[in-house]
Short mmCIF file of C-alpha atoms in Angstrom, two decimals:
data_model
loop_
_atom_site.label_atom_id
_atom_site.label_comp_id
_atom_site.label_asym_id
_atom_site.label_seq_id
_atom_site.Cartn_x
_atom_site.Cartn_y
_atom_site.Cartn_z
CA MET A 265 6.87 -22.70 -17.05
CA ALA A 266 9.45 -20.95 -18.82
CA SER A 267 12.18 -23.99 -19.80
CA ILE A 268 15.65 -23.63 -21.85
CA ASN A 269 16.97 -27.05 -23.11
CA GLY A 270 14.52 -29.01 -21.41
CA GLN A 271 15.45 -27.42 -17.99
CA HIS A 272 12.09 -26.00 -16.57
CA LEU A 273 12.35 -22.80 -14.35
CA ASP A 274 9.95 -23.18 -11.75
CA PRO A 275 10.33 -20.34 -8.87
CA LYS A 276 7.86 -22.34 -6.71
CA PRO A 277 10.33 -24.75 -4.92
CA ILE A 278 12.58 -21.97 -4.20
CA ALA A 279 10.07 -19.91 -2.98
CA ALA A 280 8.99 -22.24 -0.67
CA GLN A 281 12.70 -22.89 0.33
CA ILE A 282 13.26 -18.99 1.09
CA LYS A 283 10.43 -18.90 3.46
CA GLY A 284 11.94 -21.33 6.07
CA LEU A 285 15.20 -19.48 5.89
CA LEU A 286 17.19 -17.57 9.18
CA ASN A 287 17.31 -13.92 9.06
CA ARG A 288 21.07 -14.28 8.90
CA ASN A 289 20.94 -16.34 5.65
CA LEU A 290 18.36 -14.10 4.10
CA THR A 291 20.60 -11.18 4.94
CA ALA A 292 23.73 -13.19 3.38
CA ILE A 293 21.97 -13.76 -0.03
CA LEU A 294 20.24 -10.70 -0.49
CA LYS A 295 23.68 -8.83 -0.17
CA ALA A 296 25.32 -11.28 -2.48
CA GLU A 297 22.39 -10.40 -4.84
CA GLY A 298 22.66 -6.88 -4.58
CA LEU A 299 19.48 -6.27 -3.24
CA PRO A 300 18.69 -4.34 -0.11
CA ALA A 301 19.20 -6.59 3.10
CA HIS A 302 16.97 -4.27 5.68
CA GLY A 303 13.42 -4.36 7.00
CA LEU A 304 11.13 -7.02 8.57
CA LYS A 305 11.51 -10.97 7.69
CA ALA A 306 8.57 -10.70 5.31
CA ALA A 307 9.74 -7.71 3.20
CA MET A 308 13.21 -9.52 2.96
CA GLN A 309 11.47 -13.01 1.71
CA ALA A 310 9.41 -11.06 -0.68
CA ARG A 311 12.23 -9.53 -2.06
CA LEU A 312 14.34 -12.57 -2.73
CA ILE A 313 11.25 -14.15 -4.35
CA ARG A 314 10.26 -11.33 -6.78
CA LYS A 315 14.14 -11.82 -7.90
CA VAL A 316 13.78 -15.38 -8.02
CA GLU A 317 10.71 -15.06 -10.44
CA GLU A 318 12.50 -12.21 -12.58
CA TYR A 319 15.25 -14.69 -13.52
CA ALA A 320 12.62 -17.16 -14.14
CA HIS A 321 10.55 -14.59 -16.60
CA SER A 322 13.49 -13.36 -18.25
CA ARG A 323 15.09 -16.98 -18.80
CA ASP A 324 18.30 -15.84 -17.31
CA MET A 325 19.41 -19.69 -16.19
CA ALA A 326 22.94 -18.35 -14.91
CA GLY A 327 21.21 -16.13 -12.36
CA PHE A 328 18.34 -18.86 -11.74
CA LYS A 329 20.89 -21.23 -11.05
CA ARG A 330 22.71 -19.11 -8.73
CA ILE A 331 20.30 -17.96 -6.43
CA ARG A 332 18.79 -21.49 -6.20
CA GLY A 333 22.15 -22.90 -5.02
CA ARG A 334 22.22 -20.04 -2.66
CA VAL A 335 18.71 -20.68 -1.28
CA PHE A 336 19.09 -24.93 -0.83
CA SER A 337 22.43 -24.44 0.53
CA PRO A 338 22.75 -21.17 2.61
CA THR A 339 25.46 -22.44 4.49
CA SER A 340 27.78 -21.79 1.66
CA ASN A 341 27.03 -18.16 1.92
CA MET A 342 28.30 -17.97 5.42
CA SER A 343 32.13 -19.07 4.62
CA SER A 344 33.31 -16.78 7.52
CA PRO A 345 32.50 -17.90 11.01
CA SER A 346 29.21 -16.04 12.52
CA PRO A 347 30.04 -13.00 14.97
CA LYS A 348 28.57 -15.22 17.80
CA ASN A 349 31.33 -17.82 17.14
CA ARG A 350 34.28 -15.73 15.91
CA PRO A 351 36.59 -15.53 18.30
CA HIS A 352 37.21 -11.95 20.13
CA SER A 353 40.27 -10.45 21.43
CA PRO A 354 40.46 -7.15 23.58
CA ALA A 355 43.32 -5.92 21.17
CA GLN A 356 40.51 -6.18 17.87
CA SER A 357 37.92 -4.52 20.26
CA ALA A 358 40.20 -1.48 20.88
CA ARG A 359 41.42 -1.07 16.94
CA PRO A 360 39.64 1.78 15.17
CA SER A 361 36.99 1.06 12.53
CA HIS A 362 38.91 3.23 9.77
CA SER A 363 42.21 1.44 10.27
CA ILE A 364 40.40 -2.24 9.39
CA ASN A 365 39.83 -2.91 5.68
CA ASN A 366 36.19 -3.69 5.55
CA ASN A 367 36.28 -5.99 2.26
CA ALA A 368 39.66 -7.70 2.87
CA GLY A 369 39.25 -11.51 2.68
CA ARG A 370 35.49 -11.24 2.95
CA PRO A 371 33.34 -13.18 0.61
CA ILE A 372 30.57 -11.45 -0.48
CA GLY A 373 27.54 -12.55 1.49
CA SER A 374 29.37 -12.37 5.19
CA ILE A 375 28.21 -10.51 7.80
CA PRO A 376 30.54 -7.63 8.86
CA HIS A 377 32.29 -8.52 12.29
CA SER A 378 30.94 -6.59 15.48
CA PRO A 379 34.25 -4.74 16.43
CA LEU A 380 34.06 -2.98 13.36
CA ILE A 381 31.47 -0.48 15.01
CA LEU A 382 32.60 -0.39 18.52
CA GLY A 383 34.89 2.19 17.53
CA ARG A 384 31.52 4.55 17.22
CA LEU A 385 30.88 6.88 19.97
CA THR A 386 28.13 9.24 18.79
CA PHE A 387 26.04 11.95 21.26
CA LYS A 388 22.73 13.39 21.49
CA ASP A 389 22.39 16.31 19.15
CA SER A 390 22.75 19.70 20.68
CA PRO A 391 21.31 23.24 18.66
CA PHE A 392 24.82 24.84 20.11
CA LEU A 393 27.27 22.26 18.58
CA THR A 394 27.81 20.50 15.35
CA VAL A 395 30.36 18.07 15.38
CA GLU A 396 32.72 18.58 12.29
CA ASP A 397 35.18 16.12 12.56
CA GLU A 398 36.83 13.44 14.85
CA LEU A 399 40.44 14.58 16.01
CA CYS A 400 41.29 10.99 17.73
CA THR A 401 39.65 7.48 17.88
CA PRO A 402 37.53 7.28 21.31
CA VAL A 403 39.72 5.60 24.33
CA LYS A 404 38.08 3.54 26.69
CA CYS A 405 38.50 4.33 30.63
CA PRO A 406 37.72 0.77 32.54
CA MET A 407 36.17 0.74 35.66
CA MET A 408 38.12 1.68 38.96
CA PRO A 409 35.91 1.34 41.76
CA GLN A 410 38.81 1.13 44.16
CA ASN A 411 41.73 2.91 42.35
CA ARG A 412 42.89 6.01 40.72
CA SER A 413 43.69 5.63 36.70
CA ASN A 414 44.52 7.55 33.61
CA THR A 415 43.96 7.07 30.05
CA THR A 416 45.57 9.10 27.02
CA ALA A 417 44.82 10.27 23.59
CA SER A 418 47.03 11.99 21.37
CA PHE A 419 46.38 13.79 17.63
CA THR A 420 48.00 16.30 15.66
CA PHE A 421 46.49 18.87 13.21
CA THR A 422 46.60 18.44 9.60
CA ALA A 423 47.13 21.49 7.68
CA GLU A 424 43.79 21.50 6.46
CA ARG A 425 42.25 21.33 9.90
CA LEU A 426 44.63 23.98 11.07
CA ALA A 427 43.51 26.06 8.65
CA ARG A 428 39.68 26.26 9.20
CA ILE A 429 40.48 26.76 13.12
CA VAL A 430 42.43 29.72 12.81
CA ALA A 431 40.09 31.26 9.69
CA GLU A 432 36.81 30.20 11.69
CA PRO A 433 36.77 31.21 15.48
CA SER A 434 33.48 29.47 16.26
CA LEU A 435 35.34 26.33 15.24
CA ARG A 436 36.60 24.67 18.75
CA VAL A 437 38.46 21.62 19.88
CA MET A 438 36.18 19.92 22.29
CA VAL A 439 36.41 16.29 24.64
CA PHE A 440 33.36 14.41 24.82
CA CYS A 441 33.15 11.85 27.32
CA ALA A 442 30.22 9.19 28.14
CA ALA A 443 29.33 6.55 30.39
CA GLU A 444 28.89 3.19 29.18
CA ASN A 445 24.76 2.50 29.17
CA GLY A 446 24.61 -0.89 27.73
CA LEU A 447 22.84 0.27 25.04
CA GLY A 448 23.44 -0.73 21.15
CA PRO A 449 26.65 0.70 19.29
CA TYR A 450 24.56 3.13 17.49
CA SER A 451 22.53 4.64 20.40
CA LYS A 452 23.41 8.18 21.37
CA HIS A 453 24.97 8.98 24.85
CA ASP A 454 24.79 11.94 27.25
CA VAL A 455 28.11 14.19 27.80
CA SER A 456 29.42 12.75 31.27
CA PHE A 457 32.10 12.34 32.96
CA PRO A 458 33.43 10.82 36.14
CA ALA A 459 32.62 11.93 39.55
CA GLN A 460 36.20 12.69 40.44
CA VAL A 461 38.08 13.30 37.24
CA GLU A 462 41.17 15.82 35.87
CA LEU A 463 41.56 16.68 32.53
CA LYS A 464 45.13 17.74 31.25
CA VAL A 465 46.13 18.63 28.16
CA ASN A 466 50.12 18.65 27.25
CA GLU A 467 50.68 18.44 31.16
CA VAL A 468 48.20 21.57 31.96
CA GLU A 469 45.32 21.25 33.86
CA VAL A 470 42.00 22.37 32.25
CA LYS A 471 40.39 24.34 34.84
CA THR A 472 36.67 24.02 33.37
CA ASN A 473 33.31 22.72 34.81
CA LEU A 474 33.17 18.98 34.29
CA ARG A 475 30.12 18.20 36.51
CA GLY A 476 26.56 19.19 35.32
CA LEU A 477 23.58 19.73 37.87
CA LYS A 478 22.65 17.23 40.59
CA ASN A 479 20.55 14.34 39.35
CA LYS A 480 20.06 15.68 35.68
CA PRO A 481 21.80 13.55 33.19
CA GLY A 482 22.65 15.39 30.06
CA SER A 483 23.21 19.01 31.80
CA THR A 484 27.04 18.28 31.94
CA ARG A 485 28.53 20.32 28.74
CA PRO A 486 31.83 18.69 26.89
CA ALA A 487 35.00 20.41 27.86
CA ASP A 488 36.82 22.98 25.49
CA ILE A 489 40.38 22.93 25.45
CA THR A 490 41.06 25.09 22.31
CA GLU A 491 43.15 27.19 24.39
CA TYR A 492 45.38 24.39 25.74
CA VAL A 493 46.47 22.71 22.51
CA ARG A 494 49.47 23.45 20.29
CA LYS A 495 48.09 25.01 16.83
CA THR A 496 50.88 23.75 14.63
CA THR A 497 51.39 20.78 12.60
CA THR A 498 54.85 18.92 13.95
CA ALA A 499 53.80 18.77 17.47
CA SER A 500 51.23 16.70 18.81
CA ASN A 501 48.53 17.01 21.60
CA ARG A 502 48.58 14.67 24.68
CA ILE A 503 45.30 14.80 26.39
CA VAL A 504 45.51 12.67 29.75
CA LEU A 505 41.87 12.00 31.51
CA VAL A 506 43.02 11.17 35.31
CA TYR A 507 39.99 9.48 37.09
CA ALA A 508 39.25 7.07 40.37
CA LEU A 509 36.09 5.39 42.05
CA THR A 510 34.04 5.06 39.12
CA THR A 511 31.43 1.74 39.30
CA LYS A 512 31.23 1.74 35.50
CA ASP A 513 33.11 2.29 32.24
CA PHE A 514 33.83 5.56 30.55
CA SER A 515 34.65 6.42 26.87
CA PHE A 516 36.00 9.52 25.92
CA VAL A 517 37.04 11.21 22.31
CA VAL A 518 38.17 14.59 20.89
CA ASN A 519 36.06 16.44 17.97
CA LEU A 520 36.56 19.41 16.19
CA VAL A 521 32.96 21.05 16.93
CA LYS A 522 31.54 24.00 15.47
CA THR A 523 29.73 26.27 17.75
CA HIS A 524 26.18 28.20 17.43
CA ALA A 525 26.07 31.34 19.52
CA VAL A 526 22.57 32.31 21.26
CA ASP A 527 21.51 35.26 18.79
CA GLU A 528 22.28 32.85 15.93
CA LEU A 529 19.63 30.41 17.37
CA VAL A 530 17.14 33.25 18.10
CA GLU A 531 17.25 34.15 14.26
CA ARG A 532 16.51 30.58 13.57
CA LEU A 533 13.76 30.47 16.62
CA LYS A 534 11.98 33.76 14.72
CA ASN A 535 11.94 32.18 11.23
CA GLY A 536 10.82 28.39 12.28
CA LYS A 537 7.87 27.28 13.58
CA VAL A 538 4.81 29.65 14.91
CA ILE A 539 1.35 28.88 16.96
CA THR A 540 -1.23 30.88 15.37
CA LYS A 541 -3.55 33.19 16.99
CA ASP A 542 -6.69 31.30 15.72
CA THR A 543 -5.01 27.95 16.92
CA VAL A 544 -4.57 29.30 20.50
CA VAL A 545 -8.37 30.79 20.57
CA GLN A 546 -9.69 27.64 19.28
CA GLY A 547 -8.09 25.72 21.83
CA MET A 548 -9.48 27.96 24.65
CA LEU A 549 -13.02 27.61 22.65
CA SER A 550 -12.98 24.11 23.10
CA LYS A 551 -12.01 23.93 26.73
CA ALA A 552 -15.01 26.56 27.18
CA GLN A 553 -17.29 23.95 25.52
CA ASP A 554 -16.36 20.94 27.70
CA ALA A 555 -19.12 20.27 30.07
CA ASP A 556 -16.70 18.98 32.77
CA ILE A 557 -14.78 21.77 32.71
CA VAL A 558 -16.08 25.49 34.37
CA ALA A 559 -14.46 27.72 32.12
CA THR A 560 -13.40 31.08 33.92
CA SER A 561 -11.38 34.33 33.43
CA THR A 562 -7.55 33.57 34.03
CA ILE A 563 -4.72 35.82 34.79
CA MET A 564 -1.74 35.60 32.20
CA SER A 565 1.90 36.76 33.20
CA LEU A 566 3.72 38.49 30.91
CA LYS A 567 6.47 37.87 32.85
CA CYS A 568 9.01 35.02 31.97
CA PRO A 569 9.33 32.70 34.61
CA LEU A 570 12.79 32.19 34.11
CA SER A 571 14.08 35.77 33.95
CA THR A 572 11.36 37.09 36.21
CA VAL A 573 11.11 40.20 33.37
CA ARG A 574 8.43 41.24 30.84
CA MET A 575 9.21 38.45 27.48
CA GLU A 576 9.93 40.14 24.31
CA LEU A 577 10.04 36.71 22.42
CA ALA A 578 6.91 34.58 23.86
CA CYS A 579 7.47 31.23 22.39
CA ARG A 580 6.62 27.40 24.42
CA SER A 581 7.08 23.92 22.96
CA THR A 582 4.30 22.69 21.03
CA LEU A 583 4.32 19.30 22.96
CA CYS A 584 2.88 21.68 25.83
CA SER A 585 -0.66 22.31 26.55
CA HIS A 586 -0.79 25.26 28.41
CA ASN A 587 -0.97 28.73 27.19
CA GLN A 588 2.03 30.64 29.44
CA CYS A 589 4.79 31.27 27.50
CA PHE A 590 8.57 32.16 28.48
CA ASP A 591 11.24 34.11 26.73
CA GLY A 592 13.14 32.33 24.03
CA LYS A 593 16.16 33.98 24.17
CA SER A 594 16.29 33.63 28.21
CA PHE A 595 15.55 30.08 27.79
CA LEU A 596 18.49 29.46 25.23
CA GLN A 597 21.06 31.25 27.49
CA LEU A 598 20.10 29.03 30.19
CA GLN A 599 20.23 25.65 28.17
CA GLU A 600 23.96 26.99 26.96
CA GLN A 601 24.94 27.01 30.34
CA ALA A 602 23.22 24.08 31.62
CA PRO A 603 20.98 21.76 29.07
CA THR A 604 18.49 20.53 30.79
CA TRP A 605 15.72 21.01 28.03
CA THR A 606 12.71 20.98 30.50
CA CYS A 607 10.09 23.49 29.95
CA PRO A 608 10.18 25.91 32.92
CA VAL A 609 6.14 26.06 33.10
CA CYS A 610 5.09 22.37 33.14
CA ASN A 611 8.72 20.43 33.40
CA LYS A 612 8.10 18.59 30.31
CA VAL A 613 11.01 17.69 28.54
CA ILE A 614 11.53 19.49 24.88
CA SER A 615 13.58 20.31 22.45
CA PHE A 616 14.83 22.99 20.23
CA GLU A 617 13.05 22.04 17.25
CA ALA A 618 9.78 21.75 19.47
CA LEU A 619 9.91 25.56 20.07
CA ALA A 620 7.75 27.57 18.42
CA LEU A 621 6.68 31.45 18.56
CA ASP A 622 3.11 32.13 19.94
CA LEU A 623 1.66 34.87 18.00
CA TYR A 624 -1.27 35.17 20.57
CA VAL A 625 0.84 36.22 23.49
CA GLY A 626 3.53 37.98 20.98
CA GLU A 627 0.12 40.75 19.82
CA ILE A 628 -0.38 40.95 23.46
CA LEU A 629 2.97 42.17 23.92
CA ASN A 630 3.03 44.25 21.04
CA ALA A 631 -0.54 46.00 22.03
CA THR A 632 0.19 46.65 25.66
CA PRO A 633 2.84 49.13 26.80
CA SER A 634 6.20 47.85 28.62
CA THR A 635 4.59 48.61 32.04
CA VAL A 636 1.81 45.80 32.16
CA GLU A 637 2.74 42.89 33.58
CA GLN A 638 0.04 40.89 33.24
CA VAL A 639 -3.40 40.46 31.51
CA THR A 640 -7.00 38.96 31.92
CA ILE A 641 -7.75 36.46 29.84
CA GLU A 642 -11.27 35.23 29.15
CA PRO A 643 -12.87 31.93 28.01
CA ASN A 644 -13.56 33.04 24.86
CA GLY A 645 -10.18 34.35 23.97
CA THR A 646 -10.67 38.01 24.30
CA TRP A 647 -7.90 39.71 26.83
CA SER A 648 -8.09 42.87 28.72
CA GLN A 649 -5.48 44.69 30.84
CA ASN A 650 -5.75 43.42 34.23
CA THR A 651 -6.04 46.20 37.12
CA ARG A 652 -5.88 45.22 40.81
CA PRO A 653 -9.08 45.42 42.70
CA GLN A 654 -9.18 48.66 45.07
CA LYS A 655 -8.19 47.33 48.66
CA LEU A 656 -9.46 49.09 52.05
CA ARG A 657 -7.40 48.64 55.04
CA ILE A 658 -7.72 50.17 58.70
CA LEU A 659 -4.09 51.21 59.89
CA GLY A 660 -4.45 52.38 63.32
CA GLY A 661 -7.86 53.37 63.56
CA PRO A 662 -8.08 55.59 60.11
CA ARG A 663 -9.47 54.21 57.16
CA VAL A 664 -6.87 53.89 54.24
CA ALA A 665 -7.46 53.06 50.52
CA ALA A 666 -4.92 51.12 48.55
CA ILE A 667 -5.09 51.99 44.84
CA ASP A 668 -3.06 50.43 41.96
CA SER A 669 -0.04 50.02 44.80
CA ASP A 670 0.51 49.55 48.09
CA ASP A 671 2.80 52.28 48.05
CA ASP A 672 0.41 54.76 47.20
CA LEU A 673 -1.54 55.22 50.35
CA MET A 674 -4.44 58.10 50.31
CA GLU A 675 -5.67 59.11 54.01
CA ILE A 676 -9.35 59.66 54.70
CA PRO A 677 -9.60 61.44 57.94
CA ASP A 678 -12.35 60.64 60.65
CA THR A 679 -14.12 63.22 62.43
CA ARG A 680 -14.89 60.98 65.24
CA ILE A 681 -11.11 60.47 66.25
CA THR A 682 -10.37 64.07 66.00
CA SER A 683 -13.38 65.20 68.28
CA LEU A 684 -12.11 62.42 71.00
CA GLN A 685 -8.67 63.72 70.62
CA LYS A 686 -9.69 67.28 71.29
CA ASN A 687 -12.09 66.00 74.40
CA SER A 688 -8.98 63.93 75.74
CA SER A 689 -6.78 66.87 75.94
CA THR A 690 -9.11 69.24 77.85
CA SER A 691 -10.35 66.71 80.38
CA ALA A 692 -8.54 65.41 83.35
CA THR A 693 -6.01 62.56 83.11
CA PRO A 694 -7.42 59.14 83.85
CA SER A 695 -4.80 58.83 86.95
CA LEU A 696 -6.58 61.45 88.71
CA ILE A 697 -10.18 59.78 88.60
CA LYS A 698 -11.00 57.88 91.44
CA THR A 699 -13.77 55.07 91.29
CA PRO A 700 -16.47 55.79 93.48
CA PRO A 701 -17.15 53.64 96.49
CA ILE A 702 -19.50 51.03 96.71
CA SER A 703 -21.91 52.71 98.84
CA SER A 704 -22.28 55.56 96.09
CA ARG A 705 -22.67 53.53 93.11
CA GLU A 706 -26.33 52.71 93.43
CA THR A 707 -27.30 56.09 93.75
CA SER A 708 -25.55 57.12 91.03
CA PHE A 709 -27.35 55.32 88.37
CA PRO A 710 -30.69 57.26 88.69
CA ALA A 711 -28.59 60.60 88.31
CA THR A 712 -26.73 59.26 85.01
CA SER A 713 -29.78 57.90 83.74
CA ALA A 714 -31.26 61.30 83.88
CA ALA A 715 -28.21 62.89 82.91
CA SER A 716 -27.57 60.79 79.79
CA SER A 717 -31.29 61.24 78.89
CA THR A 718 -31.19 65.07 78.45
CA ARG A 719 -27.60 64.77 76.37
CA PRO A 720 -28.25 64.30 72.59
CA LEU A 721 -27.16 60.82 71.54
CA SER A 722 -23.69 60.68 70.90
CA ASN A 723 -21.24 57.38 69.63
CA LYS A 724 -18.59 58.28 71.76
CA ARG A 725 -18.33 57.04 75.60
CA PRO A 726 -18.38 60.01 77.95
CA ILE A 727 -15.07 60.66 79.52
CA ALA A 728 -16.44 60.85 83.39
CA THR A 729 -17.74 57.28 83.19
CA VAL A 730 -14.10 55.66 82.62
CA ILE A 731 -13.35 53.30 85.30
CA ASP A 732 -10.02 53.02 86.55
CA LEU A 733 -9.09 49.43 87.38
CA THR A 734 -5.66 50.44 88.47
CA GLN A 735 -6.98 51.57 92.06
CA SER A 736 -8.61 49.67 95.11
CA ASP A 737 -11.30 50.26 96.74
CA GLU A 738 -9.45 48.88 100.48
CA GLU A 739 -7.80 51.88 102.14
CA ASP A 740 -6.52 49.90 104.58
CA GLU A 741 -3.21 47.97 104.17
CA LEU A 742 -2.84 44.51 105.13
CA PRO A 743 -0.36 44.03 108.15
CA ARG A 744 3.13 42.98 107.22
CA PRO A 745 4.35 39.32 108.40
CA ALA A 746 6.39 39.43 111.38
CA LYS A 747 10.10 38.69 111.14
CA ARG A 748 11.55 35.42 111.31
CA LYS A 749 13.99 34.92 113.90
CA MET A 750 17.24 33.95 112.85
CA SER A 751 18.42 30.45 113.83
CA SER A 752 21.70 28.80 114.41
CA MET A 753 21.68 26.96 111.24
CA ASP A 754 21.55 30.75 109.70
CA SER A 755 24.08 31.90 111.74
CA LEU A 756 26.29 28.92 110.80
CA LEU A 757 25.42 29.99 106.97
CA ARG A 758 26.19 33.49 107.03
CA ALA A 759 29.59 32.88 109.47
CA GLY A 760 30.52 30.40 106.43
CA THR A 761 29.61 33.12 103.61
CA GLY A 762 31.08 35.78 105.41
CA GLU A 763 34.29 34.56 107.32
CA VAL A 764 36.03 31.10 107.77
CA LEU A 765 34.27 29.28 110.54
CA ARG A 766 36.43 28.60 113.70
CA ALA A 767 36.19 25.60 116.09
CA GLU A 768 35.10 28.01 119.26
CA ASN A 769 32.30 29.39 117.01
CA ILE A 770 31.04 25.97 116.10
CA ARG A 771 31.25 25.11 119.62
CA ASN A 772 28.86 27.95 120.89
CA LEU A 773 26.24 27.28 118.23
CA ASN A 774 23.31 25.38 120.05
CA PHE A 775 20.43 23.95 117.88
CA PRO A 776 17.12 23.47 119.15
CA GLY A 777 16.10 20.11 120.50
CA SER A 778 19.99 19.07 120.70
CA GLN A 779 22.16 18.06 123.76
CA PRO A 780 25.16 20.20 124.54
CA TYR A 781 28.36 18.29 123.29
CA ASP A 782 31.18 17.28 126.07
CA TYR A 783 34.22 18.37 124.14
CA GLY A 784 36.06 17.37 127.32
CA ARG A 785 35.20 13.46 126.86
CA TYR A 786 36.41 13.63 123.20
CA PRO A 787 39.31 15.67 123.27
CA ASN A 788 40.87 14.94 119.48
CA THR A 789 37.25 16.05 118.05
#
């Protein structure tokens, strides 16, 4: 045990005390000693104990006394109130982080105040955009469930920023907006504007799509306002966001963004990850050897499921388990318009970093002509050009064979149909052939049998034996029913339809079973 001037430097009591400290006290002491103040609690305790032992072995009395005082009196390191107890005002929350002096009036071991990080507004990474600079501080749009409101932000270009925008066409000024998701201040947000929103730059409405795909979070693109801002260092640019009927808080910020074209990303994709042929074949063999799976040949399409044309750059995600690929350029063009980042084959969420070229499918594309749209894949990994089987169909009697395409039809003549058509033209029409009477039907069977025994066998039916079912054996017509005599009611109806009924006509009507009406008795009728 080390000692200086009779004073023992024993680190064991200090180490025992360190193990009972809270996380905030450990963090404050580590920061005061210039040590890293992150990680698990056990790691921070071990880091501080090693520092105590270092002071003891080096016989550093000043450092040993300093760290012992901080360990046994942890409240002295927290001279400023903790974030939970410190008064908080909305004005301090709205103040940007870069306008506050982080070190002014704060002891060395104090914990930073939480409003310092409320001004941070970060968004999820996109391969098409890279945020270069923040042109204004984030502006909050409070929730307005019933009313209409607007928020305003303004910025002025510096000479350096303006020179970069003029020199680099890929630099754009964009408005990013996000809804409050309830996560931490360092969480990344999806670009999302209110449902009812108008964006104005210098009193001019920005005509752009501020709404993404329905029920697809993250499919909204930031608003490009480069053509609406004043490109000068003397005039200020005013951005107004008008919104209504929101059930959550929103925040927006204006950023200077560097854009990346699709062709640039395609080149990065070509020089990036690859899925080798051996890896694909090994995966097929492992599936074929599985006892629970019956491996058979499959048809692989060489057309992109997005553009429905033959692929040029076959790629897929390393997170997907299928062998079907899609065209990389078509996929990136679609994501530039509506960034959903889902696999078009299995709908799994993917990213640009997970895309890789499939060399197995790429070899098939290079070895087959451009007219081939699909190939047959065997369980062992071998492939062959897929040809559709020959189909036989009967179209109106003749047999027709379809080879390779439904448009190329080859007619196979049938001699039976031809002979039947010739006999039909020379024979009498069926309408002139009458069915023989019933009395002659029974005697006609032996003759027919004898005639048929002498005729050579044939598959066609004799035309003379065609039975006409349209004619009847009954030659006498049934007597027509007698005409019904017209009654008085029929006369009344006929008179009512043709002319106006007069009183004398009605008086002359006699209904069966009724007594004549005495008009003299009732003169007013």
